[in-house]
Short mmCIF file of C-alpha atoms in Angstrom, two decimals:
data_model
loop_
_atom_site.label_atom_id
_atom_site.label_comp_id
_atom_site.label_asym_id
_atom_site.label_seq_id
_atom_site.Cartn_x
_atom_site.Cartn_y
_atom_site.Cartn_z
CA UNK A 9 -52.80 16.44 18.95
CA UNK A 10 -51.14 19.40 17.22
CA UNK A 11 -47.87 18.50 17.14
CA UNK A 12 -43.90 19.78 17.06
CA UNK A 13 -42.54 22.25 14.37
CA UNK A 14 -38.83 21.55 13.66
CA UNK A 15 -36.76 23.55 12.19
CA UNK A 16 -33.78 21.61 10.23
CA UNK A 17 -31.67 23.88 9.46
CA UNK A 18 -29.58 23.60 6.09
CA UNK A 19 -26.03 24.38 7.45
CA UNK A 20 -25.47 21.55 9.03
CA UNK A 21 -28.94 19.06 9.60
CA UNK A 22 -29.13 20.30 13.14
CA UNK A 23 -32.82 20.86 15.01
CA UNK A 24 -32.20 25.02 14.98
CA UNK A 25 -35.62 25.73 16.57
CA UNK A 26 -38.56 23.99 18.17
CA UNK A 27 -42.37 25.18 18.02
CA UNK A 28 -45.42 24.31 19.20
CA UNK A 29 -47.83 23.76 16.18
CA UNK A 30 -51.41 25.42 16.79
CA UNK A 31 -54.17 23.67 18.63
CA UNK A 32 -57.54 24.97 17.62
CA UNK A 33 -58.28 26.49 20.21
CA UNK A 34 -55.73 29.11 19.90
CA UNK A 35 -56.83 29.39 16.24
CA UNK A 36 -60.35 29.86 17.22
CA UNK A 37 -59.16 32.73 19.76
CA UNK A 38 -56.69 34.34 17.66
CA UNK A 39 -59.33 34.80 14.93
CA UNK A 40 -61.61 36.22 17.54
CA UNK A 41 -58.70 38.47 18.79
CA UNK A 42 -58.50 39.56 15.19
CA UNK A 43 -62.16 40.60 14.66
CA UNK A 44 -62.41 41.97 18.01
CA UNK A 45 -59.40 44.92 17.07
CA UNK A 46 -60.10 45.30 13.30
CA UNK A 47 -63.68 46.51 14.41
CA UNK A 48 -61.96 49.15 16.14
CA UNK A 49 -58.53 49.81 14.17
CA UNK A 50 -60.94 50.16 10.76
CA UNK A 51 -62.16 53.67 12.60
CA UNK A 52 -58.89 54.90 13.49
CA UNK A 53 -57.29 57.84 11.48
CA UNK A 54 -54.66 56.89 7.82
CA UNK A 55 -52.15 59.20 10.02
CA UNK A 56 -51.90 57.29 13.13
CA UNK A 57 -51.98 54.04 11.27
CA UNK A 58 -48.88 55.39 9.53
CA UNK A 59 -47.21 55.93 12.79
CA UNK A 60 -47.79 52.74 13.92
CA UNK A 61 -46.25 50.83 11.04
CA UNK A 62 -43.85 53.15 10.75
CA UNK A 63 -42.51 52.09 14.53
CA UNK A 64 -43.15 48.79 13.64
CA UNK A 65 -41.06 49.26 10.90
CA UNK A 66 -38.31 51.03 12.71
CA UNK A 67 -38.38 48.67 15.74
CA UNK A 68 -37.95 45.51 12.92
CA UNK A 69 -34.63 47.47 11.48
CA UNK A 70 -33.34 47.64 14.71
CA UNK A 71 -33.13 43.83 14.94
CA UNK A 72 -31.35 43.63 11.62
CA UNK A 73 -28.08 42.10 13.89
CA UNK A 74 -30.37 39.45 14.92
CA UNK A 75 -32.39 38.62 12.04
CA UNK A 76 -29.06 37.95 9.84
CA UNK A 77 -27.26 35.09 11.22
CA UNK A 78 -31.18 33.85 12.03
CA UNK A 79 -31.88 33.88 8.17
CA UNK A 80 -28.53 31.75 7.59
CA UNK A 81 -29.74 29.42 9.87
CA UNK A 82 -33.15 29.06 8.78
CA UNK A 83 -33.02 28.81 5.41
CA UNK A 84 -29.10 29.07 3.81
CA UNK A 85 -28.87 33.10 3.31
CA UNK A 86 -25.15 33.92 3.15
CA UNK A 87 -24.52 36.62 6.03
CA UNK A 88 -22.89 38.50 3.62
CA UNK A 89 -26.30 39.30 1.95
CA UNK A 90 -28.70 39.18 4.40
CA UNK A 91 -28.73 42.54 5.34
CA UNK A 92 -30.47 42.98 1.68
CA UNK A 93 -33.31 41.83 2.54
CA UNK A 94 -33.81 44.41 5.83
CA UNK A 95 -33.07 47.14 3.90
CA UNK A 96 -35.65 46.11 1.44
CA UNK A 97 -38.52 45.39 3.97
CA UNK A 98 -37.51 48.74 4.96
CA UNK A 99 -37.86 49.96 0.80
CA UNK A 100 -41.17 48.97 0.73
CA UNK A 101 -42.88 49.21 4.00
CA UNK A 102 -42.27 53.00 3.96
CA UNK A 103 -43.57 53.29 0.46
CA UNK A 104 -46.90 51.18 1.54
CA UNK A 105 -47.15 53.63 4.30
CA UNK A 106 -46.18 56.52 2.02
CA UNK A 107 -49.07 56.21 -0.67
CA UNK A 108 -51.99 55.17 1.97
CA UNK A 109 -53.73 58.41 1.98
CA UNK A 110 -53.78 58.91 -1.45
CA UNK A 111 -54.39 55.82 -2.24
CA UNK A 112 -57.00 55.11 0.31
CA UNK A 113 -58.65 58.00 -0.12
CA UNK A 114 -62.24 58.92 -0.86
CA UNK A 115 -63.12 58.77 -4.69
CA UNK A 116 -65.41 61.85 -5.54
CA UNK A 117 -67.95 61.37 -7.75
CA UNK A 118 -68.38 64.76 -9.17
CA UNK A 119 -70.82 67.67 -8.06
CA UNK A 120 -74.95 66.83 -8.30
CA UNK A 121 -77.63 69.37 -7.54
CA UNK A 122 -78.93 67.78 -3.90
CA UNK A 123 -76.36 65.03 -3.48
CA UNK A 124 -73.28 64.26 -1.93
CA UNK A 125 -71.83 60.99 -3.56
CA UNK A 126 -68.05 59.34 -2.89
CA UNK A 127 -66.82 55.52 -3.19
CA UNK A 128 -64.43 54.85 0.14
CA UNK A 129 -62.17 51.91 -0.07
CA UNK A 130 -62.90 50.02 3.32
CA UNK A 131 -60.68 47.44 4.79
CA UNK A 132 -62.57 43.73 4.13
CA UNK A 133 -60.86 42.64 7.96
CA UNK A 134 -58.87 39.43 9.25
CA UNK A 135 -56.46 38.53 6.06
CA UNK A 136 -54.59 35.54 6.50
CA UNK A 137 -50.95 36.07 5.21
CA UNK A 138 -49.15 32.28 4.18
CA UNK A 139 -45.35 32.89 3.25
CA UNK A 140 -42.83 31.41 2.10
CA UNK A 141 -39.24 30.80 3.35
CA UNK A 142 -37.24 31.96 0.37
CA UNK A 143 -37.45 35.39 0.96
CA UNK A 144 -39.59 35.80 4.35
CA UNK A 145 -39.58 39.08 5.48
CA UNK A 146 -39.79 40.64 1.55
CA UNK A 147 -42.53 38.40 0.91
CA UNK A 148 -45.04 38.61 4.30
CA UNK A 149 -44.15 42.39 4.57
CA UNK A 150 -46.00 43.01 0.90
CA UNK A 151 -48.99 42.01 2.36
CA UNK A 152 -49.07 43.25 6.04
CA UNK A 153 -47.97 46.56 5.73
CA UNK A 154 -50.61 47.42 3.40
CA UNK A 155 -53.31 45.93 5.27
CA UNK A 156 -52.77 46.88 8.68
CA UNK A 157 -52.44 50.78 6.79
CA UNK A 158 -55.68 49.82 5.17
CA UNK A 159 -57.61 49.45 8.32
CA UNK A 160 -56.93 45.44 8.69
CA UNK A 161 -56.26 42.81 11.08
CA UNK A 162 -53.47 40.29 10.01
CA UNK A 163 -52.74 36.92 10.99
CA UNK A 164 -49.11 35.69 9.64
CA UNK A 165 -48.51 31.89 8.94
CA UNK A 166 -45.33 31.69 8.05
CA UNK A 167 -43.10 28.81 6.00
CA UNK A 168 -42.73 25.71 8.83
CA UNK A 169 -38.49 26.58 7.52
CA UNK A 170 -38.97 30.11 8.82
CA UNK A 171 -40.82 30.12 12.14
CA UNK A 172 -38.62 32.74 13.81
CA UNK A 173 -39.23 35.19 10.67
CA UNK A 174 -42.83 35.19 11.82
CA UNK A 175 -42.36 36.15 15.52
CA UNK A 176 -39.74 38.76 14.59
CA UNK A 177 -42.88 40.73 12.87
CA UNK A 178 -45.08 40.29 16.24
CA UNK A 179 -41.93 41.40 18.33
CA UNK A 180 -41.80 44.59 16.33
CA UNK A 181 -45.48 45.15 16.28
CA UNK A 182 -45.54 44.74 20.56
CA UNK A 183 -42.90 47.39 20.88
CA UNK A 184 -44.76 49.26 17.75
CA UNK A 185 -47.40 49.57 20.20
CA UNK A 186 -50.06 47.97 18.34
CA UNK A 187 -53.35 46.79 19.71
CA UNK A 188 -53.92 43.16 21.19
CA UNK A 189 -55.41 40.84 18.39
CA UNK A 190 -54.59 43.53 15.48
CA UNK A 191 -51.27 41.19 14.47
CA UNK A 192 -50.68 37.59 15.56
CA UNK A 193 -48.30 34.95 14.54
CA UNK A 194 -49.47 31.73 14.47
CA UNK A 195 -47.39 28.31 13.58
CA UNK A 196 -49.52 25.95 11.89
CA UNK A 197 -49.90 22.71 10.42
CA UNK A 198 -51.42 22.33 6.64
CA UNK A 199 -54.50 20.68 7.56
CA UNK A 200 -55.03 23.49 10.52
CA UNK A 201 -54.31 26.48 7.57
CA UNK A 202 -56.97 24.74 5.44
CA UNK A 203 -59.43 24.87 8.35
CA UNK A 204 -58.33 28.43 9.17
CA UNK A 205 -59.09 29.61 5.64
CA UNK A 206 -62.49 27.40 5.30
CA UNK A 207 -63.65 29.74 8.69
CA UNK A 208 -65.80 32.79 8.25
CA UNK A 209 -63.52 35.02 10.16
CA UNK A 210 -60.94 35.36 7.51
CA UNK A 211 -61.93 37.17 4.71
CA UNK A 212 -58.68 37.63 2.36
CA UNK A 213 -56.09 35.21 1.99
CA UNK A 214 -52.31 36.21 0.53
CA UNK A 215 -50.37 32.58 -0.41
CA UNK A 216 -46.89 32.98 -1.74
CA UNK A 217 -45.63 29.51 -2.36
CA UNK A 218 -46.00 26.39 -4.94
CA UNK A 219 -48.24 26.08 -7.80
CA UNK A 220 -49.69 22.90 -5.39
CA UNK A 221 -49.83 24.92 -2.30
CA UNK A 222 -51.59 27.35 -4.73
CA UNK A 223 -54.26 24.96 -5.27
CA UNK A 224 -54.58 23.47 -1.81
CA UNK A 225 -55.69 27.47 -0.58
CA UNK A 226 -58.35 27.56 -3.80
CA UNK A 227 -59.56 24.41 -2.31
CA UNK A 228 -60.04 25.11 1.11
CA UNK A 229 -61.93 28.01 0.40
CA UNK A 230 -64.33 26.86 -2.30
CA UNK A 231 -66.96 27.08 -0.35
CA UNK A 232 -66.41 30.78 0.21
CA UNK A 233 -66.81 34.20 -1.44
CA UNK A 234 -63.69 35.63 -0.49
CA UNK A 235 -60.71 37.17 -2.26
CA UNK A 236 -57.48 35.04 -2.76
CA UNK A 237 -53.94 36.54 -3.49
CA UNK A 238 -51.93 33.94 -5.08
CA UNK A 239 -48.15 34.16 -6.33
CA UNK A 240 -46.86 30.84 -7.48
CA UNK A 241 -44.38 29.05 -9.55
CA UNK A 242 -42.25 31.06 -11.87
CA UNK A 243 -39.85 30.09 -14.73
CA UNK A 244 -38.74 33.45 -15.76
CA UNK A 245 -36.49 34.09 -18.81
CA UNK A 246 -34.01 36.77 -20.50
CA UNK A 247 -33.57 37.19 -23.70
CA UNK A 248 -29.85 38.62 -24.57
CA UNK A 249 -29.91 40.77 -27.98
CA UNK A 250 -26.80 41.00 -30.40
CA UNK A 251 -26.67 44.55 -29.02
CA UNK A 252 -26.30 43.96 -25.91
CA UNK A 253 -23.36 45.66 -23.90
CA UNK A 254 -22.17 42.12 -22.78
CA UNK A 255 -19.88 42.65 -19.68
CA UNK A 256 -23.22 44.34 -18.23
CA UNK A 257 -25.99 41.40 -19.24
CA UNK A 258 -23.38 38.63 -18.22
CA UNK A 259 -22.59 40.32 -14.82
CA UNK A 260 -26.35 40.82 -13.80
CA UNK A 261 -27.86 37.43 -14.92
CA UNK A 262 -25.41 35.48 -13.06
CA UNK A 263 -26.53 37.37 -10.47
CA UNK A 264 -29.80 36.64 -11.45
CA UNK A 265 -29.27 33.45 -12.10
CA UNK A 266 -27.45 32.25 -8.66
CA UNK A 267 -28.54 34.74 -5.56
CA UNK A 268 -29.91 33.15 -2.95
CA UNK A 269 -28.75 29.75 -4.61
CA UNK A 270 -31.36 30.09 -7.32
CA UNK A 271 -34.58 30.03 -4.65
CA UNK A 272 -36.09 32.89 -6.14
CA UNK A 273 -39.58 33.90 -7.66
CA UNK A 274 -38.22 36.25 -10.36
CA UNK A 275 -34.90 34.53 -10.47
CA UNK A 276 -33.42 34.01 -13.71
CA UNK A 277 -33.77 30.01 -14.84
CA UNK A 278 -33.55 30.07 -18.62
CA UNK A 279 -31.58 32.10 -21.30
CA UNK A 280 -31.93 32.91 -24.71
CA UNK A 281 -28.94 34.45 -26.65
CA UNK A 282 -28.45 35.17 -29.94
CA UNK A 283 -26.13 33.49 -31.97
CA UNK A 284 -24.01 36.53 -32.89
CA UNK A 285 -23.09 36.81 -29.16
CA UNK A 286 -23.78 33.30 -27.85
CA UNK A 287 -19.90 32.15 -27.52
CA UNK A 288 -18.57 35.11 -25.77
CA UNK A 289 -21.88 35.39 -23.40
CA UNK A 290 -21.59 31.88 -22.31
CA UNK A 291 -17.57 31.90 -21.72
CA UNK A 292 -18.30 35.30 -19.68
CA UNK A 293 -21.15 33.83 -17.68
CA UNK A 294 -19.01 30.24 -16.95
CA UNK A 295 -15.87 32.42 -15.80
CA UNK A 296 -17.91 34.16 -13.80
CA UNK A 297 -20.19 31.63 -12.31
CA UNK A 298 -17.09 29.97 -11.26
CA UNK A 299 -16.06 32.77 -8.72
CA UNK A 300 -18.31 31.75 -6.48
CA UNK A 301 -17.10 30.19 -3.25
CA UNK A 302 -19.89 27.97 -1.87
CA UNK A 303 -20.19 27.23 1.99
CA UNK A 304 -21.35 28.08 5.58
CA UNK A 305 -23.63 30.80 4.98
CA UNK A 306 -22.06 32.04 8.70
CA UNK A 307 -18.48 33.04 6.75
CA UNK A 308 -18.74 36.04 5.72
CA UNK A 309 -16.47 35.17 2.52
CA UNK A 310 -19.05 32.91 1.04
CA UNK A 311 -21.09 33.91 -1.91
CA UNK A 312 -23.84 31.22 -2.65
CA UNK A 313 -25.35 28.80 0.87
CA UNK A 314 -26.95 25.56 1.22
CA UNK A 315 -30.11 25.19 -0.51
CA UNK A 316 -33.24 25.15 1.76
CA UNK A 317 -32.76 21.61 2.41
CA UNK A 318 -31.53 18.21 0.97
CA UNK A 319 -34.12 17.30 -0.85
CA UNK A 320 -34.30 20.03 -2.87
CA UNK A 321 -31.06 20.24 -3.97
CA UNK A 322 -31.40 16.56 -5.12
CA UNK A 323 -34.59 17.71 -7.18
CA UNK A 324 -32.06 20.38 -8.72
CA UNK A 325 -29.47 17.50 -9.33
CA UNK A 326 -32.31 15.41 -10.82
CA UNK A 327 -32.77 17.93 -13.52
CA UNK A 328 -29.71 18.32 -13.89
CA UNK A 329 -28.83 14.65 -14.64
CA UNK A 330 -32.03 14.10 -17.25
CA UNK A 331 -30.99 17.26 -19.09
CA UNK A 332 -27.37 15.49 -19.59
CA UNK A 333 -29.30 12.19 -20.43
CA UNK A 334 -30.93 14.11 -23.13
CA UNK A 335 -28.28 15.51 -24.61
CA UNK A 336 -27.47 19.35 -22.40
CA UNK A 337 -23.60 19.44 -21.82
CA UNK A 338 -22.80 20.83 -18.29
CA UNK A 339 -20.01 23.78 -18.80
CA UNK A 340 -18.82 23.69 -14.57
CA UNK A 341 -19.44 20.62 -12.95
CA UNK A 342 -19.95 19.86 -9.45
CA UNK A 343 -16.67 18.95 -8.61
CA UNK A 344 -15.48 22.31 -9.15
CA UNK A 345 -16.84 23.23 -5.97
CA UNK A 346 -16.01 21.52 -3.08
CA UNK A 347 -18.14 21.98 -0.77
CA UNK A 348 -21.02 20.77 -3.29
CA UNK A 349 -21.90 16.71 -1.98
CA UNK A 350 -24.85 15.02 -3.65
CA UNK A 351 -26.76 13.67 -0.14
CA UNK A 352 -26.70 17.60 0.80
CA UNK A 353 -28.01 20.70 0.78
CA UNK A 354 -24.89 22.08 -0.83
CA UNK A 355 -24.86 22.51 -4.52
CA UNK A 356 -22.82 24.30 -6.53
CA UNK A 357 -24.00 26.50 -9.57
CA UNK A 358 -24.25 25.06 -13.10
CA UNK A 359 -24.44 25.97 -16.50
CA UNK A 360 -26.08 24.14 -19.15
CA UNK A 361 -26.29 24.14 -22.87
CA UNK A 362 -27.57 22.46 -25.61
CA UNK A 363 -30.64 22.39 -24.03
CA UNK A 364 -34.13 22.09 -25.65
CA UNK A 365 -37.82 22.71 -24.18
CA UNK A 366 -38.19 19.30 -24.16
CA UNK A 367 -36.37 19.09 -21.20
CA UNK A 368 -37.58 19.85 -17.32
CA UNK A 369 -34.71 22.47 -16.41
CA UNK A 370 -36.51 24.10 -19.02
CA UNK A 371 -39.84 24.01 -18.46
CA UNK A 372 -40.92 23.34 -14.97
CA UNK A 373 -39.90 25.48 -12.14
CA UNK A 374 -36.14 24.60 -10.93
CA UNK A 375 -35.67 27.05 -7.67
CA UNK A 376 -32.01 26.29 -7.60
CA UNK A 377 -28.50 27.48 -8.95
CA UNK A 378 -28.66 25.63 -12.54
CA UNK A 379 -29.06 27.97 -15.76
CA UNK A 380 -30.02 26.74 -19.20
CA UNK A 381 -28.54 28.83 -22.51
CA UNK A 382 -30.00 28.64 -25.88
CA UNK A 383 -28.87 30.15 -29.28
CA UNK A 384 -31.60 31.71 -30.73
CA UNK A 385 -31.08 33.79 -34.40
CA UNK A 386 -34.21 36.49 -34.12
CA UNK A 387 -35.94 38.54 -31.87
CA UNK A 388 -39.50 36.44 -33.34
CA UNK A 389 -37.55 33.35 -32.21
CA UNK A 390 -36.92 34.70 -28.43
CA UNK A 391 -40.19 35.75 -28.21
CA UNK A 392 -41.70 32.37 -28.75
CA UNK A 393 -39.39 30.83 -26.54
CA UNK A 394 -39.68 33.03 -23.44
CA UNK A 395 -43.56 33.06 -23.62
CA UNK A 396 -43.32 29.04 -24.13
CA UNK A 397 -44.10 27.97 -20.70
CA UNK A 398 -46.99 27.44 -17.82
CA UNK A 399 -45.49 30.04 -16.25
CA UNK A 400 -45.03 34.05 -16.33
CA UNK A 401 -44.12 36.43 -13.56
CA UNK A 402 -41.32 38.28 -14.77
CA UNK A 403 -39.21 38.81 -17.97
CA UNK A 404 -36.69 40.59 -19.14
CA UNK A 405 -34.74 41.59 -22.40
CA UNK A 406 -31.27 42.74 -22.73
CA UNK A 407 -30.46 45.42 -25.60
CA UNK A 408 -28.88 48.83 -25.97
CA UNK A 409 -31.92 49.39 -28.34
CA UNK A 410 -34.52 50.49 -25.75
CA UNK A 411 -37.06 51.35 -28.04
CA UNK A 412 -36.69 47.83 -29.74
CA UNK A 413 -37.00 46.44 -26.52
CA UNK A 414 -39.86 47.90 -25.41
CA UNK A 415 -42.05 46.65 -28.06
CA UNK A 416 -40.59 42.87 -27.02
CA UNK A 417 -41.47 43.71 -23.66
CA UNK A 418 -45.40 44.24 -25.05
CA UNK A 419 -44.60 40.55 -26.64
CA UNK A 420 -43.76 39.01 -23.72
CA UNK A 421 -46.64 36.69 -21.54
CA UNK A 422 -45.56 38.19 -18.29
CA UNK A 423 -46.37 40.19 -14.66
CA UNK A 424 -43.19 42.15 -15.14
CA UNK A 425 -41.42 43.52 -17.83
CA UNK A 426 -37.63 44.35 -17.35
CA UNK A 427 -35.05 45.76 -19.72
CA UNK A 428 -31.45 45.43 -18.93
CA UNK A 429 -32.75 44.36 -15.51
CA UNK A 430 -33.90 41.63 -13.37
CA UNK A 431 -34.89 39.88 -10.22
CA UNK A 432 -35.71 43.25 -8.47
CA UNK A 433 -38.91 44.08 -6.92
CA UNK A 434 -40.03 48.34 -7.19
CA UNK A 435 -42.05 48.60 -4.24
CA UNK A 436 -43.92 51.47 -6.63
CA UNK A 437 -45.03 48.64 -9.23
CA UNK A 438 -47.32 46.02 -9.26
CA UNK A 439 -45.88 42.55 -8.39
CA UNK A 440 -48.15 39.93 -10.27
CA UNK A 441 -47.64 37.21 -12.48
CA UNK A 442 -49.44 35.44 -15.16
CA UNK A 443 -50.63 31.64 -15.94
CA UNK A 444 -49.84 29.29 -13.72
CA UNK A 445 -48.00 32.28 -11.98
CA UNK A 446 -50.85 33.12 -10.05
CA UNK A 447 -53.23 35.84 -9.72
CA UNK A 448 -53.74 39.25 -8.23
CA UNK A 449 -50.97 41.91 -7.19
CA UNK A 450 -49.20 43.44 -4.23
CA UNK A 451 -47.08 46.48 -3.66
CA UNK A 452 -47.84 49.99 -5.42
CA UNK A 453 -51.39 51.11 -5.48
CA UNK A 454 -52.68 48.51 -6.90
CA UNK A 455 -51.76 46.38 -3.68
CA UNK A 456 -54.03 47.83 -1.73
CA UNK A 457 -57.48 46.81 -4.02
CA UNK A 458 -57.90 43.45 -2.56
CA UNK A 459 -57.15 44.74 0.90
CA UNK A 460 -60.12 46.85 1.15
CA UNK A 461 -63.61 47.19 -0.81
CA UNK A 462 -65.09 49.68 -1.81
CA UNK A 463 -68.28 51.05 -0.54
CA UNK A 464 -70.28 54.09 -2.51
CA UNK A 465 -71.88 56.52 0.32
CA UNK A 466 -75.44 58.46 -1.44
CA UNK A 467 -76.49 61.00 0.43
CA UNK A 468 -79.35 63.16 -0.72
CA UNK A 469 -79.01 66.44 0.89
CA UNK A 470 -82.52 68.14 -0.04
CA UNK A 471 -85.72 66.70 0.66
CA UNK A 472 -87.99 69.58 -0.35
#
């Protein structure tokens, strides 16, 4: 039996979409598909690779009308902001595609009497791409871009929340004109992804998802000598300096703090502020915070959606409450939103202070719109503060002293180092994380080093 995927959708409990989970069968095919058109795409030219992912990207623009209200649906986006996340699938698929032939090509290693000698990077073949629902097309497109331009086949299991994300890629790829087998989409259950990965056929996994999930893809392939790109659990902080220009920092790390109701990788989930700015950063940042109108993500007015689903938001609430039991004092309150009803997806963003690292909302991963503040008095204090957790995939200080803060920055455990920025991917950077984080790295050209290996070529020329 394989079994129904339903889609719940977090505006309003109803069944949004129906799939079909996987059977093996179509598993076992799909991965033959994939080995079947990788042996053939591997030999095709960087330049006509490029043109086919750059249709594919073009054709997935073109369904940016679509794919909006389909991300509310799914998974809470606001409509108002969900044309973000097109334009940056767009951002970085072109750059993918634009550094290929460099990237890719040929390293020479230098002139010998009687020899010819490079190292090629070659694609390593079927890569299994699992992604998550938070931010589905940013997250799968770091991964299949790059591979397909590195001569790979792809298989895409996408979050069981975001089905429909996963067969907008193969509709673009079909009238991309890409080869049968080359991409496939392919809605599985758990146990059928940990069979998938244990099979010889796939040889490169990408997981974006929990620090458990994380685990569970180590696992299945334990057996097996194959690369494994892993971006986890994040609990990423900002420090905010006593030089800071403050109408800036405040106005960003609410951002930060609250986009996509909190359900973000890199998202802001702790602050440190120093004490000479601490009462005037926190007013600023509760004024603000309370501008937000939470509701249907389909009303174009509203600023922060539904959580993914109900249970999440009641994990949020959770930390919420044991931070008050041990002694936080919550500066908003849920009532101040009305649309915000415990038993629902809908919460509305929080600030919290006197907080402590004894407590959860500051040390384990929240993924929701709740921020903790602390009143630090030195730069040394910060420091130990931000790199006082499991966790470390981005960071970011907040100064007018650049210089200063760049020598924090080499402080700081971390996979990304912002100053006077945050919760922003540059396709032309490296996007890895630390600890508990994860390991390994997409985007820039350092994305492409697990997608392909590299192979040294010898050739003597004279044999006399």
């Amino acid at each position: 039996m394989s079994g129904t995927l339903k889609v719940i959708s977090p505006v309003d409990g109803s069944i949004y979409a129906e799939r079909p989970l996987a059977a093996w069968e179509e598993v076992d095919g799909a991965l033959n598909a994939a080995r079947a058109a990788q042996a053939a795409w591997k030999l095709v030219p960087i330049a006509e690779r490029a043109a086919l992912c750059t249709r594919f990207t073009e054709a997935f623009v073109a369904m940016k009308d679509e794919i909006v209200p389909e991300l509310a649906w799914q998974m809470g986006r606001p409509i108002a902001y969900g044309a973000g996340e097109v334009r940056g699938f767009e951002e970085r698929a072109r750059y993918m595609i634009g550094i290929a032939p460099e990237t890719l090509a040929d390293i020479d290693a230098g002139p010998k009497e009687g020899f010819r000698r490079w190292v090629r990077r070659e694609p390593i073949g079927t890569v299994l791409t699992i992604a998550a629902w938070n931010y589905p097309y940013l997250i799968a497109v770091n991964s299949v871009v790059p591979a397909v331009m590195a001569g790979n086949a792809i298989i895409l299991k996408h979050s069981g929340q975001t089905p429909l994300c996963a067969e907008r890629f193969a509709m673009a790829f079909e009238k991309a004109g890409a080869p049968d087998g080359l991409f496939q989409a392919i809605h599985m259950s758990h146990e059928m992804t940990e069979k998938t990965i244990g099979d010889p056929r796939v040889d490169f996994v990408q997981f974006t998802g929990s620090v458990a999930g994380g685990r569970a893809v180590v696992k299945a392939a334990v057996n097996r000598f194959i690369g494994i790109g892993l971006e986890l659990g994040g609990k990423d902080p900002a420090y905010v300096r006593a030089d800071v220009n403050l109408p800036f920092a405040i106005e960003n790390l609410v951002d930060g703090a609250y986009f996509n109701s909190g359900q973000s990788c890199c998202g802001k989930e702790r602050l440190y502020v120093h004490a000479d700015v601490y009462d005037d950063f926190v007013e600023g940042f509760v004024d603000l915070t309370k501008k937000y109108k939470l509701g249907d993500p389909l009303d174009p007015e509203t600023t922060i959606g539904p959580m993914v689903r109900t249970s999440a938001a009641t994990f949020v609430r959770g930390q919420i409450a044991q931070a008050i039991r041990g002694g936080a004092k919550a500066l908003i309150g849920e009532a101040h939103f009305p649309a915000s009803r415990p038993g629902s997806p809908y919460l509305g963003p929080e600030v919290l202070v006197d907080v402590n690292h004894q407590m959860e909302v500051m040390r384990e991963e929240t993924f929701g719109p709740v921020i903790g503040i602390m009143k630090v008095s030195s730069d040394d204090e910060a420091i130990a503060l931000m790199n006082d957790s499991p966790y470390g995939l981005t960071a970011s200080v907040w100064t007018e002293d650049t210089e200063v803060g760049e020598k924090l920055g080499e402080r700081l455990e971390t996979g990304t180092f912002f100053l006077n920025r945050c919760d922003y991917l540059d396709p032309a950077l490296a996007w890895t994380g630390v600890k508990n984080t994860g390991r390994g790295a997409t985007l820039s050209p350092v994305g492409y080093e697990s997608l392909t290996r590299p192979k040294s070529y010898h050739l003597r020329t004279q044999t006399k």
